[in-house]
């Protein structure tokens, strides 16, 4: 439904749909996120996404979800990572004002993330599934596994303390 806007695959997409379902292992969140990522894309783009999925060993769900993250533009990726690291559960207006102040087109970026099922706005608060938050934080952690001072974002108090202590010595 998320990939086609209807309850059945469009003509020519049945086999591709079955492959995506297999790789998502029937996990609802993965199916929803992948479906929104693939929505409106050509058969060739579907095939390219499936090739990415085939390279994921043992179907790590976060790696499946990352396929959708990788399809975002730079601004959407930055907004997504900020929400994952700092703003989950915060009021929509606060997050949008902050993102606008950072030079991002927050309204468009957040709407795109909602459309792609990467974030949810409920009761004027921005939230996301715990697995998506974990994935976002892991993306940031992978920027520099050993030196947290080289990461684009710090949210864990021990990492912040370590960076501040290191920079004052």
PDB file of N, CA and C in Angstrom, residues 54-148:
ATOM      1  N   UNK A  54      20.151  -6.741  -1.293  1.00  0.00           N
ATOM      2  CA  UNK A  54      20.838  -8.033  -1.432  1.00  0.00           C
ATOM      3  C   UNK A  54      22.224  -8.007  -0.796  1.00  0.00           C
ATOM      4  N   UNK A  55      22.820  -6.825  -0.704  1.00  0.00           N
ATOM      5  CA  UNK A  55      24.171  -6.716  -0.131  1.00  0.00           C
ATOM      6  C   UNK A  55      24.154  -6.638   1.394  1.00  0.00           C
ATOM      7  N   UNK A  56      22.981  -6.645   1.995  1.00  0.00           N
ATOM      8  CA  UNK A  56      22.871  -6.547   3.452  1.00  0.00           C
ATOM      9  C   UNK A  56      22.905  -7.955   4.038  1.00  0.00           C
ATOM     10  N   UNK A  57      23.972  -8.298   4.763  1.00  0.00           N
ATOM     11  CA  UNK A  57      24.071  -9.648   5.320  1.00  0.00           C
ATOM     12  C   UNK A  57      23.072  -9.868   6.447  1.00  0.00           C
ATOM     13  N   UNK A  58      22.442 -11.015   6.434  1.00  0.00           N
ATOM     14  CA  UNK A  58      21.553 -11.451   7.514  1.00  0.00           C
ATOM     15  C   UNK A  58      20.428 -10.460   7.812  1.00  0.00           C
ATOM     16  N   UNK A  59      20.102  -9.629   6.869  1.00  0.00           N
ATOM     17  CA  UNK A  59      18.947  -8.746   6.986  1.00  0.00           C
ATOM     18  C   UNK A  59      18.888  -7.961   8.297  1.00  0.00           C
ATOM     19  N   UNK A  60      19.927  -7.257   8.604  1.00  0.00           N
ATOM     20  CA  UNK A  60      19.912  -6.360   9.759  1.00  0.00           C
ATOM     21  C   UNK A  60      18.858  -5.281   9.486  1.00  0.00           C
ATOM     22  N   UNK A  61      17.850  -5.202  10.328  1.00  0.00           N
ATOM     23  CA  UNK A  61      16.721  -4.298  10.096  1.00  0.00           C
ATOM     24  C   UNK A  61      17.173  -2.847   9.967  1.00  0.00           C
ATOM     25  N   UNK A  62      18.154  -2.425  10.753  1.00  0.00           N
ATOM     26  CA  UNK A  62      18.600  -1.039  10.650  1.00  0.00           C
ATOM     27  C   UNK A  62      19.246  -0.767   9.300  1.00  0.00           C
ATOM     28  N   UNK A  63      19.918  -1.754   8.746  1.00  0.00           N
ATOM     29  CA  UNK A  63      20.508  -1.566   7.419  1.00  0.00           C
ATOM     30  C   UNK A  63      19.428  -1.501   6.347  1.00  0.00           C
ATOM     31  N   UNK A  64      18.356  -2.245   6.544  1.00  0.00           N
ATOM     32  CA  UNK A  64      17.224  -2.157   5.616  1.00  0.00           C
ATOM     33  C   UNK A  64      16.621  -0.757   5.695  1.00  0.00           C
ATOM     34  N   UNK A  65      16.423  -0.259   6.901  1.00  0.00           N
ATOM     35  CA  UNK A  65      15.862   1.075   7.074  1.00  0.00           C
ATOM     36  C   UNK A  65      16.799   2.152   6.520  1.00  0.00           C
ATOM     37  N   UNK A  66      18.098   1.904   6.574  1.00  0.00           N
ATOM     38  CA  UNK A  66      19.072   2.887   6.096  1.00  0.00           C
ATOM     39  C   UNK A  66      18.973   3.105   4.590  1.00  0.00           C
ATOM     40  N   UNK A  67      18.460   2.116   3.861  1.00  0.00           N
ATOM     41  CA  UNK A  67      18.266   2.299   2.420  1.00  0.00           C
ATOM     42  C   UNK A  67      17.385   3.526   2.179  1.00  0.00           C
ATOM     43  N   UNK A  68      16.357   3.701   2.986  1.00  0.00           N
ATOM     44  CA  UNK A  68      15.475   4.860   2.853  1.00  0.00           C
ATOM     45  C   UNK A  68      16.209   6.143   3.251  1.00  0.00           C
ATOM     46  N   UNK A  69      16.998   6.097   4.320  1.00  0.00           N
ATOM     47  CA  UNK A  69      17.786   7.256   4.743  1.00  0.00           C
ATOM     48  C   UNK A  69      18.748   7.669   3.629  1.00  0.00           C
ATOM     49  N   UNK A  70      19.389   6.692   3.006  1.00  0.00           N
ATOM     50  CA  UNK A  70      20.348   6.988   1.941  1.00  0.00           C
ATOM     51  C   UNK A  70      19.687   7.673   0.748  1.00  0.00           C
ATOM     52  N   UNK A  71      18.376   7.490   0.598  1.00  0.00           N
ATOM     53  CA  UNK A  71      17.648   8.128  -0.493  1.00  0.00           C
ATOM     54  C   UNK A  71      17.264   9.575  -0.222  1.00  0.00           C
ATOM     55  N   UNK A  72      17.556  10.066   0.976  1.00  0.00           N
ATOM     56  CA  UNK A  72      17.249  11.457   1.322  1.00  0.00           C
ATOM     57  C   UNK A  72      18.322  12.384   0.766  1.00  0.00           C
ATOM     58  N   UNK A  73      17.956  13.652   0.523  1.00  0.00           N
ATOM     59  CA  UNK A  73      18.990  14.616   0.147  1.00  0.00           C
ATOM     60  C   UNK A  73      19.731  15.050   1.418  1.00  0.00           C
ATOM     61  N   UNK A  74      20.806  15.811   1.247  1.00  0.00           N
ATOM     62  CA  UNK A  74      21.655  16.191   2.389  1.00  0.00           C
ATOM     63  C   UNK A  74      20.876  16.926   3.480  1.00  0.00           C
ATOM     64  N   UNK A  75      20.007  17.834   3.079  1.00  0.00           N
ATOM     65  CA  UNK A  75      19.249  18.604   4.065  1.00  0.00           C
ATOM     66  C   UNK A  75      18.301  17.700   4.848  1.00  0.00           C
ATOM     67  N   UNK A  76      17.602  16.805   4.150  1.00  0.00           N
ATOM     68  CA  UNK A  76      16.692  15.881   4.825  1.00  0.00           C
ATOM     69  C   UNK A  76      17.460  14.959   5.767  1.00  0.00           C
ATOM     70  N   UNK A  77      18.658  14.522   5.351  1.00  0.00           N
ATOM     71  CA  UNK A  77      19.472  13.674   6.227  1.00  0.00           C
ATOM     72  C   UNK A  77      19.852  14.425   7.493  1.00  0.00           C
ATOM     73  N   UNK A  78      20.241  15.679   7.355  1.00  0.00           N
ATOM     74  CA  UNK A  78      20.617  16.472   8.530  1.00  0.00           C
ATOM     75  C   UNK A  78      19.442  16.674   9.476  1.00  0.00           C
ATOM     76  N   UNK A  79      18.282  16.976   8.936  1.00  0.00           N
ATOM     77  CA  UNK A  79      17.096  17.156   9.779  1.00  0.00           C
ATOM     78  C   UNK A  79      16.753  15.843  10.477  1.00  0.00           C
ATOM     79  N   UNK A  80      16.809  14.737   9.734  1.00  0.00           N
ATOM     80  CA  UNK A  80      16.523  13.422  10.317  1.00  0.00           C
ATOM     81  C   UNK A  80      17.483  13.124  11.474  1.00  0.00           C
ATOM     82  N   UNK A  81      18.782  13.343  11.265  1.00  0.00           N
ATOM     83  CA  UNK A  81      19.765  13.053  12.317  1.00  0.00           C
ATOM     84  C   UNK A  81      19.567  13.960  13.533  1.00  0.00           C
ATOM     85  N   UNK A  82      19.232  15.226  13.296  1.00  0.00           N
ATOM     86  CA  UNK A  82      18.961  16.126  14.427  1.00  0.00           C
ATOM     87  C   UNK A  82      17.773  15.631  15.248  1.00  0.00           C
ATOM     88  N   UNK A  83      16.719  15.192  14.566  1.00  0.00           N
ATOM     89  CA  UNK A  83      15.552  14.679  15.291  1.00  0.00           C
ATOM     90  C   UNK A  83      15.927  13.420  16.059  1.00  0.00           C
ATOM     91  N   UNK A  84      16.677  12.524  15.428  1.00  0.00           N
ATOM     92  CA  UNK A  84      17.073  11.271  16.084  1.00  0.00           C
ATOM     93  C   UNK A  84      17.949  11.532  17.309  1.00  0.00           C
ATOM     94  N   UNK A  85      18.822  12.513  17.215  1.00  0.00           N
ATOM     95  CA  UNK A  85      19.775  12.756  18.305  1.00  0.00           C
ATOM     96  C   UNK A  85      19.254  13.713  19.381  1.00  0.00           C
ATOM     97  N   UNK A  86      18.414  14.670  18.993  1.00  0.00           N
ATOM     98  CA  UNK A  86      18.055  15.726  19.943  1.00  0.00           C
ATOM     99  C   UNK A  86      16.562  15.994  20.128  1.00  0.00           C
ATOM    100  N   UNK A  87      15.771  15.809  19.103  1.00  0.00           N
ATOM    101  CA  UNK A  87      14.431  16.392  19.107  1.00  0.00           C
ATOM    102  C   UNK A  87      13.272  15.415  19.145  1.00  0.00           C
ATOM    103  N   UNK A  88      13.509  14.137  19.321  1.00  0.00           N
ATOM    104  CA  UNK A  88      12.393  13.191  19.383  1.00  0.00           C
ATOM    105  C   UNK A  88      11.505  13.563  20.570  1.00  0.00           C
ATOM    106  N   UNK A  89      10.216  13.736  20.305  1.00  0.00           N
ATOM    107  CA  UNK A  89       9.263  14.085  21.355  1.00  0.00           C
ATOM    108  C   UNK A  89       9.095  15.577  21.588  1.00  0.00           C
ATOM    109  N   UNK A  90       9.852  16.395  20.862  1.00  0.00           N
ATOM    110  CA  UNK A  90       9.762  17.849  21.033  1.00  0.00           C
ATOM    111  C   UNK A  90       8.613  18.422  20.203  1.00  0.00           C
ATOM    112  N   UNK A  91       8.156  19.607  20.588  1.00  0.00           N
ATOM    113  CA  UNK A  91       7.065  20.277  19.879  1.00  0.00           C
ATOM    114  C   UNK A  91       7.516  20.627  18.459  1.00  0.00           C
ATOM    115  N   UNK A  92       6.609  20.422  17.521  1.00  0.00           N
ATOM    116  CA  UNK A  92       6.889  20.638  16.097  1.00  0.00           C
ATOM    117  C   UNK A  92       7.423  22.049  15.828  1.00  0.00           C
ATOM    118  N   UNK A  93       6.800  23.074  16.396  1.00  0.00           N
ATOM    119  CA  UNK A  93       7.222  24.454  16.138  1.00  0.00           C
ATOM    120  C   UNK A  93       8.637  24.713  16.646  1.00  0.00           C
ATOM    121  N   UNK A  94       8.968  24.173  17.823  1.00  0.00           N
ATOM    122  CA  UNK A  94      10.318  24.326  18.373  1.00  0.00           C
ATOM    123  C   UNK A  94      11.346  23.720  17.422  1.00  0.00           C
ATOM    124  N   UNK A  95      11.075  22.517  16.943  1.00  0.00           N
ATOM    125  CA  UNK A  95      12.010  21.829  16.042  1.00  0.00           C
ATOM    126  C   UNK A  95      12.134  22.599  14.729  1.00  0.00           C
ATOM    127  N   UNK A  96      11.013  23.040  14.193  1.00  0.00           N
ATOM    128  CA  UNK A  96      11.050  23.771  12.918  1.00  0.00           C
ATOM    129  C   UNK A  96      11.806  25.089  13.062  1.00  0.00           C
ATOM    130  N   UNK A  97      11.574  25.815  14.149  1.00  0.00           N
ATOM    131  CA  UNK A  97      12.298  27.071  14.371  1.00  0.00           C
ATOM    132  C   UNK A  97      13.795  26.824  14.488  1.00  0.00           C
ATOM    133  N   UNK A  98      14.168  25.780  15.196  1.00  0.00           N
ATOM    134  CA  UNK A  98      15.584  25.445  15.353  1.00  0.00           C
ATOM    135  C   UNK A  98      16.196  25.101  13.997  1.00  0.00           C
ATOM    136  N   UNK A  99      15.517  24.255  13.231  1.00  0.00           N
ATOM    137  CA  UNK A  99      16.036  23.846  11.924  1.00  0.00           C
ATOM    138  C   UNK A  99      16.114  25.036  10.964  1.00  0.00           C
ATOM    139  N   UNK A 100      15.106  25.898  10.991  1.00  0.00           N
ATOM    140  CA  UNK A 100      15.142  27.107  10.157  1.00  0.00           C
ATOM    141  C   UNK A 100      16.342  27.972  10.526  1.00  0.00           C
ATOM    142  N   UNK A 101      16.622  28.108  11.836  1.00  0.00           N
ATOM    143  CA  UNK A 101      17.755  28.909  12.302  1.00  0.00           C
ATOM    144  C   UNK A 101      19.086  28.327  11.840  1.00  0.00           C
ATOM    145  N   UNK A 102      19.103  27.028  11.565  1.00  0.00           N
ATOM    146  CA  UNK A 102      20.319  26.371  11.065  1.00  0.00           C
ATOM    147  C   UNK A 102      20.429  26.475   9.541  1.00  0.00           C
ATOM    148  N   UNK A 103      19.474  27.152   8.926  1.00  0.00           N
ATOM    149  CA  UNK A 103      19.530  27.346   7.481  1.00  0.00           C
ATOM    150  C   UNK A 103      18.823  26.278   6.664  1.00  0.00           C
ATOM    151  N   UNK A 104      18.074  25.416   7.325  1.00  0.00           N
ATOM    152  CA  UNK A 104      17.337  24.370   6.614  1.00  0.00           C
ATOM    153  C   UNK A 104      15.915  24.834   6.312  1.00  0.00           C
ATOM    154  N   UNK A 105      15.331  24.265   5.282  1.00  0.00           N
ATOM    155  CA  UNK A 105      13.914  24.490   4.968  1.00  0.00           C
ATOM    156  C   UNK A 105      13.118  23.476   5.776  1.00  0.00           C
ATOM    157  N   UNK A 106      12.894  23.798   7.033  1.00  0.00           N
ATOM    158  CA  UNK A 106      12.356  22.827   7.989  1.00  0.00           C
ATOM    159  C   UNK A 106      10.987  22.302   7.604  1.00  0.00           C
ATOM    160  N   UNK A 107      10.089  23.175   7.196  1.00  0.00           N
ATOM    161  CA  UNK A 107       8.725  22.727   6.899  1.00  0.00           C
ATOM    162  C   UNK A 107       8.737  21.697   5.773  1.00  0.00           C
ATOM    163  N   UNK A 108       9.460  21.982   4.712  1.00  0.00           N
ATOM    164  CA  UNK A 108       9.542  21.054   3.580  1.00  0.00           C
ATOM    165  C   UNK A 108      10.267  19.780   3.999  1.00  0.00           C
ATOM    166  N   UNK A 109      11.395  19.925   4.678  1.00  0.00           N
ATOM    167  CA  UNK A 109      12.188  18.759   5.081  1.00  0.00           C
ATOM    168  C   UNK A 109      11.425  17.826   6.006  1.00  0.00           C
ATOM    169  N   UNK A 110      10.755  18.383   6.993  1.00  0.00           N
ATOM    170  CA  UNK A 110      10.003  17.548   7.941  1.00  0.00           C
ATOM    171  C   UNK A 110       8.801  16.907   7.251  1.00  0.00           C
ATOM    172  N   UNK A 111       8.130  17.654   6.379  1.00  0.00           N
ATOM    173  CA  UNK A 111       7.011  17.057   5.618  1.00  0.00           C
ATOM    174  C   UNK A 111       7.498  15.882   4.773  1.00  0.00           C
ATOM    175  N   UNK A 112       8.668  16.034   4.153  1.00  0.00           N
ATOM    176  CA  UNK A 112       9.229  14.929   3.361  1.00  0.00           C
ATOM    177  C   UNK A 112       9.532  13.723   4.244  1.00  0.00           C
ATOM    178  N   UNK A 113      10.066  13.961   5.440  1.00  0.00           N
ATOM    179  CA  UNK A 113      10.359  12.852   6.360  1.00  0.00           C
ATOM    180  C   UNK A 113       9.073  12.161   6.811  1.00  0.00           C
ATOM    181  N   UNK A 114       8.014  12.936   7.022  1.00  0.00           N
ATOM    182  CA  UNK A 114       6.714  12.351   7.377  1.00  0.00           C
ATOM    183  C   UNK A 114       6.198  11.517   6.207  1.00  0.00           C
ATOM    184  N   UNK A 115       6.274  12.078   4.993  1.00  0.00           N
ATOM    185  CA  UNK A 115       5.802  11.360   3.803  1.00  0.00           C
ATOM    186  C   UNK A 115       6.540  10.045   3.600  1.00  0.00           C
ATOM    187  N   UNK A 116       7.805  10.000   4.022  1.00  0.00           N
ATOM    188  CA  UNK A 116       8.613   8.791   3.851  1.00  0.00           C
ATOM    189  C   UNK A 116       8.553   7.880   5.075  1.00  0.00           C
ATOM    190  N   UNK A 117       7.652   8.199   6.000  1.00  0.00           N
ATOM    191  CA  UNK A 117       7.430   7.403   7.222  1.00  0.00           C
ATOM    192  C   UNK A 117       8.663   7.313   8.114  1.00  0.00           C
ATOM    193  N   UNK A 118       9.532   8.325   8.059  1.00  0.00           N
ATOM    194  CA  UNK A 118      10.718   8.337   8.910  1.00  0.00           C
ATOM    195  C   UNK A 118      10.472   9.096  10.209  1.00  0.00           C
ATOM    196  N   UNK A 119       9.537  10.028  10.197  1.00  0.00           N
ATOM    197  CA  UNK A 119       9.113  10.699  11.423  1.00  0.00           C
ATOM    198  C   UNK A 119       7.592  10.779  11.433  1.00  0.00           C
ATOM    199  N   UNK A 120       7.048  11.021  12.606  1.00  0.00           N
ATOM    200  CA  UNK A 120       5.608  11.115  12.810  1.00  0.00           C
ATOM    201  C   UNK A 120       5.341  12.409  13.570  1.00  0.00           C
ATOM    202  N   UNK A 121       4.285  13.113  13.190  1.00  0.00           N
ATOM    203  CA  UNK A 121       3.839  14.262  13.979  1.00  0.00           C
ATOM    204  C   UNK A 121       2.516  13.863  14.611  1.00  0.00           C
ATOM    205  N   UNK A 122       2.510  13.851  15.938  1.00  0.00           N
ATOM    206  CA  UNK A 122       1.317  13.475  16.684  1.00  0.00           C
ATOM    207  C   UNK A 122       1.146  14.454  17.838  1.00  0.00           C
ATOM    208  N   UNK A 123      -0.028  15.041  17.953  1.00  0.00           N
ATOM    209  CA  UNK A 123      -0.293  16.050  18.988  1.00  0.00           C
ATOM    210  C   UNK A 123       0.739  17.174  18.943  1.00  0.00           C
ATOM    211  N   UNK A 124       1.118  17.576  17.728  1.00  0.00           N
ATOM    212  CA  UNK A 124       2.098  18.647  17.488  1.00  0.00           C
ATOM    213  C   UNK A 124       3.497  18.328  18.004  1.00  0.00           C
ATOM    214  N   UNK A 125       3.766  17.079  18.260  1.00  0.00           N
ATOM    215  CA  UNK A 125       5.112  16.663  18.665  1.00  0.00           C
ATOM    216  C   UNK A 125       5.711  15.795  17.571  1.00  0.00           C
ATOM    217  N   UNK A 126       7.014  15.958  17.367  1.00  0.00           N
ATOM    218  CA  UNK A 126       7.719  15.164  16.365  1.00  0.00           C
ATOM    219  C   UNK A 126       8.316  13.956  17.059  1.00  0.00           C
ATOM    220  N   UNK A 127       8.037  12.798  16.516  1.00  0.00           N
ATOM    221  CA  UNK A 127       8.567  11.569  17.085  1.00  0.00           C
ATOM    222  C   UNK A 127       8.967  10.627  15.959  1.00  0.00           C
ATOM    223  N   UNK A 128       9.538   9.515  16.329  1.00  0.00           N
ATOM    224  CA  UNK A 128       9.930   8.492  15.360  1.00  0.00           C
ATOM    225  C   UNK A 128      10.002   7.161  16.082  1.00  0.00           C
ATOM    226  N   UNK A 129       9.965   6.098  15.324  1.00  0.00           N
ATOM    227  CA  UNK A 129      10.085   4.759  15.897  1.00  0.00           C
ATOM    228  C   UNK A 129      11.465   4.626  16.547  1.00  0.00           C
ATOM    229  N   UNK A 130      11.534   3.891  17.645  1.00  0.00           N
ATOM    230  CA  UNK A 130      12.810   3.693  18.349  1.00  0.00           C
ATOM    231  C   UNK A 130      13.890   3.130  17.433  1.00  0.00           C
ATOM    232  N   UNK A 131      13.528   2.216  16.523  1.00  0.00           N
ATOM    233  CA  UNK A 131      14.524   1.642  15.609  1.00  0.00           C
ATOM    234  C   UNK A 131      15.106   2.703  14.682  1.00  0.00           C
ATOM    235  N   UNK A 132      14.280   3.646  14.244  1.00  0.00           N
ATOM    236  CA  UNK A 132      14.781   4.720  13.393  1.00  0.00           C
ATOM    237  C   UNK A 132      15.682   5.663  14.181  1.00  0.00           C
ATOM    238  N   UNK A 133      15.337   5.928  15.447  1.00  0.00           N
ATOM    239  CA  UNK A 133      16.201   6.758  16.283  1.00  0.00           C
ATOM    240  C   UNK A 133      17.547   6.068  16.496  1.00  0.00           C
ATOM    241  N   UNK A 134      17.516   4.788  16.800  1.00  0.00           N
ATOM    242  CA  UNK A 134      18.765   4.037  16.978  1.00  0.00           C
ATOM    243  C   UNK A 134      19.600   4.071  15.710  1.00  0.00           C
ATOM    244  N   UNK A 135      18.954   3.912  14.554  1.00  0.00           N
ATOM    245  CA  UNK A 135      19.678   3.947  13.293  1.00  0.00           C
ATOM    246  C   UNK A 135      20.336   5.309  13.095  1.00  0.00           C
ATOM    247  N   UNK A 136      19.595   6.386  13.343  1.00  0.00           N
ATOM    248  CA  UNK A 136      20.154   7.722  13.184  1.00  0.00           C
ATOM    249  C   UNK A 136      21.350   7.957  14.090  1.00  0.00           C
ATOM    250  N   UNK A 137      21.227   7.543  15.328  1.00  0.00           N
ATOM    251  CA  UNK A 137      22.346   7.714  16.261  1.00  0.00           C
ATOM    252  C   UNK A 137      23.539   6.846  15.870  1.00  0.00           C
ATOM    253  N   UNK A 138      23.284   5.684  15.330  1.00  0.00           N
ATOM    254  CA  UNK A 138      24.379   4.816  14.877  1.00  0.00           C
ATOM    255  C   UNK A 138      25.085   5.422  13.666  1.00  0.00           C
ATOM    256  N   UNK A 139      24.346   6.065  12.788  1.00  0.00           N
ATOM    257  CA  UNK A 139      24.962   6.747  11.643  1.00  0.00           C
ATOM    258  C   UNK A 139      25.941   7.798  12.152  1.00  0.00           C
ATOM    259  N   UNK A 140      25.533   8.574  13.148  1.00  0.00           N
ATOM    260  CA  UNK A 140      26.409   9.600  13.720  1.00  0.00           C
ATOM    261  C   UNK A 140      27.598   8.946  14.420  1.00  0.00           C
ATOM    262  N   UNK A 141      27.369   7.880  15.189  1.00  0.00           N
ATOM    263  CA  UNK A 141      28.452   7.197  15.896  1.00  0.00           C
ATOM    264  C   UNK A 141      29.500   6.671  14.918  1.00  0.00           C
ATOM    265  N   UNK A 142      29.059   6.214  13.765  1.00  0.00           N
ATOM    266  CA  UNK A 142      29.975   5.662  12.767  1.00  0.00           C
ATOM    267  C   UNK A 142      30.866   6.730  12.126  1.00  0.00           C
ATOM    268  N   UNK A 143      30.527   8.003  12.305  1.00  0.00           N
ATOM    269  CA  UNK A 143      31.376   9.074  11.778  1.00  0.00           C
ATOM    270  C   UNK A 143      32.764   9.013  12.404  1.00  0.00           C
ATOM    271  N   UNK A 144      32.830   8.610  13.664  1.00  0.00           N
ATOM    272  CA  UNK A 144      34.101   8.421  14.358  1.00  0.00           C
ATOM    273  C   UNK A 144      33.830   7.559  15.589  1.00  0.00           C
ATOM    274  N   UNK A 145      34.102   6.279  15.458  1.00  0.00           N
ATOM    275  CA  UNK A 145      33.785   5.332  16.528  1.00  0.00           C
ATOM    276  C   UNK A 145      34.611   5.606  17.781  1.00  0.00           C
ATOM    277  N   UNK A 146      35.895   5.895  17.611  1.00  0.00           N
ATOM    278  CA  UNK A 146      36.790   6.037  18.760  1.00  0.00           C
ATOM    279  C   UNK A 146      36.878   7.452  19.313  1.00  0.00           C
ATOM    280  N   UNK A 147      36.680   8.461  18.470  1.00  0.00           N
ATOM    281  CA  UNK A 147      36.826   9.844  18.924  1.00  0.00           C
ATOM    282  C   UNK A 147      35.499  10.579  18.759  1.00  0.00           C
ATOM    283  N   UNK A 148      34.735  10.646  19.841  1.00  0.00           N
ATOM    284  CA  UNK A 148      33.415  11.277  19.768  1.00  0.00           C
ATOM    285  C   UNK A 148      33.505  12.761  19.413  1.00  0.00           C
TER     286      UNK A 148
END
